[in-house]
Tab-separated table of C-alpha atoms in Angstrom:
chain	number	residue	atom	x	y	z
L	4	MET	CA	0.043	0.000	-0.002
L	5	LYS	CA	1.908	3.021	-1.232
L	6	ARG	CA	-0.753	5.264	0.071
L	7	MET	CA	0.010	4.348	3.732
L	8	PHE	CA	3.786	4.966	3.279
L	9	GLN	CA	3.047	8.237	1.591
L	10	ALA	CA	0.739	9.247	4.470
L	11	THR	CA	3.684	8.361	6.912
L	12	LEU	CA	6.130	10.459	5.279
L	13	ALA	CA	3.804	13.387	4.992
L	14	GLY	CA	2.760	12.958	8.642
L	15	ASP	CA	-0.905	12.450	7.835
L	16	THR	CA	-1.919	10.655	10.795
L	17	GLU	CA	-5.660	10.831	9.829
L	18	THR	CA	-5.129	8.937	6.593
L	19	MET	CA	-2.725	6.315	8.531
L	20	GLU	CA	-5.354	5.714	11.138
L	21	LYS	CA	-8.044	5.157	8.408
L	22	ILE	CA	-5.893	2.833	6.313
L	23	LEU	CA	-4.831	0.822	9.494
L	24	GLN	CA	-8.495	0.549	10.760
L	25	PHE	CA	-9.680	-0.538	7.387
L	26	ALA	CA	-6.870	-3.220	7.154
L	27	HIS	CA	-7.443	-4.513	10.702
L	28	ASP	CA	-11.196	-4.622	10.182
L	29	THR	CA	-11.021	-6.580	6.997
L	30	GLU	CA	-8.000	-8.849	7.567
L	31	THR	CA	-8.092	-9.724	11.167
L	32	PRO	CA	-10.407	-12.674	12.515
L	33	LEU	CA	-13.021	-11.487	15.050
L	34	LEU	CA	-11.555	-13.687	17.906
L	35	ASP	CA	-7.941	-12.297	17.191
L	36	TYR	CA	-8.970	-8.646	16.848
L	37	ASN	CA	-7.074	-7.452	20.032
L	38	ASN	CA	-3.982	-9.603	19.373
L	39	GLU	CA	-0.660	-8.063	18.950
L	40	THR	CA	0.531	-10.724	16.598
L	41	GLU	CA	-2.325	-9.935	14.265
L	42	LEU	CA	-1.611	-6.176	14.394
L	43	THR	CA	1.859	-6.839	13.770
L	44	ALA	CA	0.854	-8.743	10.573
L	45	ILE	CA	-1.483	-5.786	9.665
L	46	VAL	CA	1.442	-3.212	9.947
L	47	ASN	CA	3.663	-5.480	7.853
L	48	LEU	CA	0.798	-5.578	5.217
L	49	VAL	CA	0.050	-1.896	4.906
L	50	TYR	CA	3.817	-1.150	4.852
L	51	LEU	CA	4.712	-3.720	2.254
L	52	SER	CA	5.512	-1.299	-0.493
L	53	ALA	CA	8.095	0.343	1.767
L	54	ARG	CA	10.333	-2.608	1.591
L	55	ASP	CA	11.032	-1.809	-2.041
L	56	THR	CA	13.237	1.259	-0.698
L	57	TYR	CA	13.695	0.690	3.063
L	58	TYR	CA	15.090	-2.069	5.073
L	59	VAL	CA	12.580	-2.754	7.806
L	60	GLU	CA	13.847	-4.084	11.211
L	61	ARG	CA	11.488	-5.103	14.169
L	62	GLU	CA	11.717	-4.242	17.763
L	63	ASP	CA	14.988	-2.129	17.742
L	64	LYS	CA	16.321	0.144	20.503
L	65	ALA	CA	15.359	3.697	20.202
L	66	GLY	CA	16.640	6.298	22.799
L	67	ARG	CA	15.348	5.123	26.138
L	68	GLY	CA	12.905	2.610	24.770
L	69	TYR	CA	12.061	0.270	21.864
L	70	VAL	CA	10.296	0.786	18.601
L	71	ASP	CA	8.188	-1.862	17.149
L	72	PHE	CA	9.298	-1.084	13.670
L	73	ILE	CA	12.094	0.926	12.105
L	74	PHE	CA	12.651	1.835	8.547
L	75	TYR	CA	16.221	2.246	7.325
L	76	PRO	CA	16.308	4.045	3.929
L	77	GLU	CA	18.892	3.034	1.267
L	78	LYS	CA	19.809	6.968	1.565
L	79	GLN	CA	21.064	8.960	4.602
L	80	GLY	CA	18.277	9.299	7.422
L	81	MET	CA	15.757	7.228	9.264
L	82	LEU	CA	12.127	6.941	9.808
L	83	GLU	CA	10.800	5.321	13.035
L	84	SER	CA	7.394	4.096	13.766
L	85	PHE	CA	6.038	2.954	17.075
L	86	TRP	CA	2.782	2.464	18.889
L	87	ASN	CA	1.749	2.011	22.399
């Protein structure tokens, strides 16, 4: 989903929320709706196109805590993504 990645880069959290909610509602079985593993699978799905230009690593250290996903671009810089 290129739209999710573009929304992330633009800081468009409203669009990001809508995309995640739609993917979660349509792809996650009802009995696993609040399951962290299912949410991880959804995040991997919506950011699939990012893997074309970014190396994606899971659960890495970031400052005083950890991030769930971190995107390392082929060029200089870094994009971090984390949820509570």
